[in-house]
Coordinates of C-alpha atoms and ligand atoms in Angstrom, one line a residue:
M169 CA -35.0 4.7 -2.9
S170 CA -37.2 6.1 -5.7
Y171 CA -36.6 8.9 -8.2
A172 CA -39.2 11.3 -9.5
H173 CA -38.8 10.8 -13.2
P174 CA -40.5 12.9 -15.9
T175 CA -43.7 11.1 -16.9
R176 CA -42.4 10.1 -20.4
G177 CA -42.6 6.3 -20.6
Q178 CA -44.5 6.1 -17.4
H179 CA -44.9 2.8 -15.6
T180 CA -46.0 0.8 -18.6
R181 CA -42.6 1.1 -20.2
K182 CA -41.3 -2.3 -21.3
P183 CA -37.8 -3.4 -22.0
F184 CA -37.2 -3.6 -25.8
G185 CA -35.0 -2.1 -28.4
F186 CA -31.7 -2.5 -30.2
K187 CA -29.3 -5.0 -28.8
R188 CA -25.9 -4.4 -30.3
N189 CA -24.5 -7.6 -28.8
L190 CA -27.0 -9.6 -30.9
L191 CA -25.6 -8.2 -34.2
P192 CA -24.1 -10.9 -36.4
I193 CA -20.3 -11.4 -36.5
P194 CA -19.1 -9.1 -39.3
A195 CA -17.1 -11.8 -41.1
E196 CA -20.0 -14.1 -41.2
Y197 CA -22.5 -11.4 -42.1
Y198 CA -20.5 -10.1 -45.0
H199 CA -20.0 -13.7 -46.2
E200 CA -23.7 -14.2 -46.1
Q201 CA -24.3 -11.1 -48.1
G202 CA -22.2 -12.5 -50.8
L203 CA -19.1 -10.4 -50.4
K204 CA -15.8 -11.9 -51.1
L205 CA -13.3 -10.4 -48.6
I206 CA -9.8 -10.2 -50.0
G207 CA -6.6 -9.5 -48.2
G208 CA -5.0 -9.8 -44.8
G209 CA -5.1 -7.6 -41.8
E210 CA -8.0 -5.8 -40.2
W211 CA -9.2 -4.2 -43.4
K212 CA -10.4 -6.4 -46.3
N213 CA -11.2 -5.5 -49.8
A214 CA -14.4 -6.5 -51.6
L215 CA -16.4 -5.6 -54.6
C216 CA -18.7 -2.7 -53.6
P217 CA -22.4 -3.6 -53.8
F218 CA -23.4 0.1 -53.8
H219 CA -22.1 1.0 -57.2
N220 CA -21.2 -0.9 -60.3
D221 CA -17.8 -2.0 -59.1
T222 CA -15.3 -3.7 -61.3
Q223 CA -12.4 -3.8 -58.9
P224 CA -12.6 -4.3 -55.2
S225 CA -13.2 -0.7 -54.0
L226 CA -15.0 -1.4 -50.8
R227 CA -12.9 -1.7 -47.6
V228 CA -14.4 -3.6 -44.7
R229 CA -13.1 -3.8 -41.2
I230 CA -13.6 -7.3 -40.1
D231 CA -13.6 -6.8 -36.3
T232 CA -16.1 -3.9 -36.1
G233 CA -17.9 -4.3 -39.4
A234 CA -17.1 -0.8 -40.5
F235 CA -17.0 -0.2 -44.2
R236 CA -16.0 2.5 -46.7
C237 CA -16.0 2.5 -50.5
M238 CA -13.1 4.3 -52.0
A239 CA -15.0 4.9 -55.3
C240 CA -18.6 5.9 -54.3
N241 CA -18.0 6.9 -50.7
A242 CA -20.6 4.6 -49.2
H243 CA -19.7 4.1 -45.6
G244 CA -20.8 3.2 -42.2
G245 CA -19.6 2.0 -38.8
D246 CA -21.1 -1.5 -38.5
V247 CA -23.0 -4.3 -40.1
L248 CA -26.3 -2.6 -39.2
A249 CA -25.4 0.5 -41.2
F250 CA -24.4 -1.8 -44.1
H251 CA -27.7 -3.6 -43.9
M252 CA -29.7 -0.4 -43.9
L253 CA -27.8 0.9 -46.9
L254 CA -27.9 -2.3 -48.9
H255 CA -31.5 -3.1 -48.4
G256 CA -32.9 0.5 -48.0
L257 CA -34.1 -0.2 -44.4
R258 CA -34.7 2.1 -41.5
F259 CA -32.8 1.5 -38.3
I260 CA -35.4 -0.5 -36.5
E261 CA -36.2 -2.6 -39.6
A262 CA -32.6 -3.4 -40.1
A263 CA -32.1 -4.3 -36.5
K264 CA -35.1 -6.6 -36.6
S265 CA -33.9 -8.2 -39.8
L266 CA -30.6 -8.9 -38.3
G267 CA -32.1 -10.4 -35.1
A268 CA -30.7 -7.5 -33.0
W269 CA -34.0 -6.1 -31.9
E270 CA -35.6 -7.4 -28.8
E271 CA -39.2 -6.9 -28.0
S272 CA -41.0 -7.7 -24.8
R273 CA -43.5 -10.5 -25.1
Ligands
ZN506 ZN1 -19.0 1.9 -54.0

């Protein structure tokens, strides 16, 4: 059975794009970025890299990678958002940088 799709993409469309399951494990990623995660439980504290932090203001959720700074309000929902913000990358650039972008060969 075939469907009549709009022509956008057409037949040359190849499988590529963001693969969320290829994102690094948050705990390992934040460690690699030089963050010292303090505390127990799901939310850890760390020195915020987005402002001149003197006490751990950044809260990081270790299972999802979500983060929020209580001082400068930098925040995001995963390590990709963190990577974009920290390195000033666009979505695709950050995804590629983290190895979470798959292109057809
Ligand atoms: Zn901050």
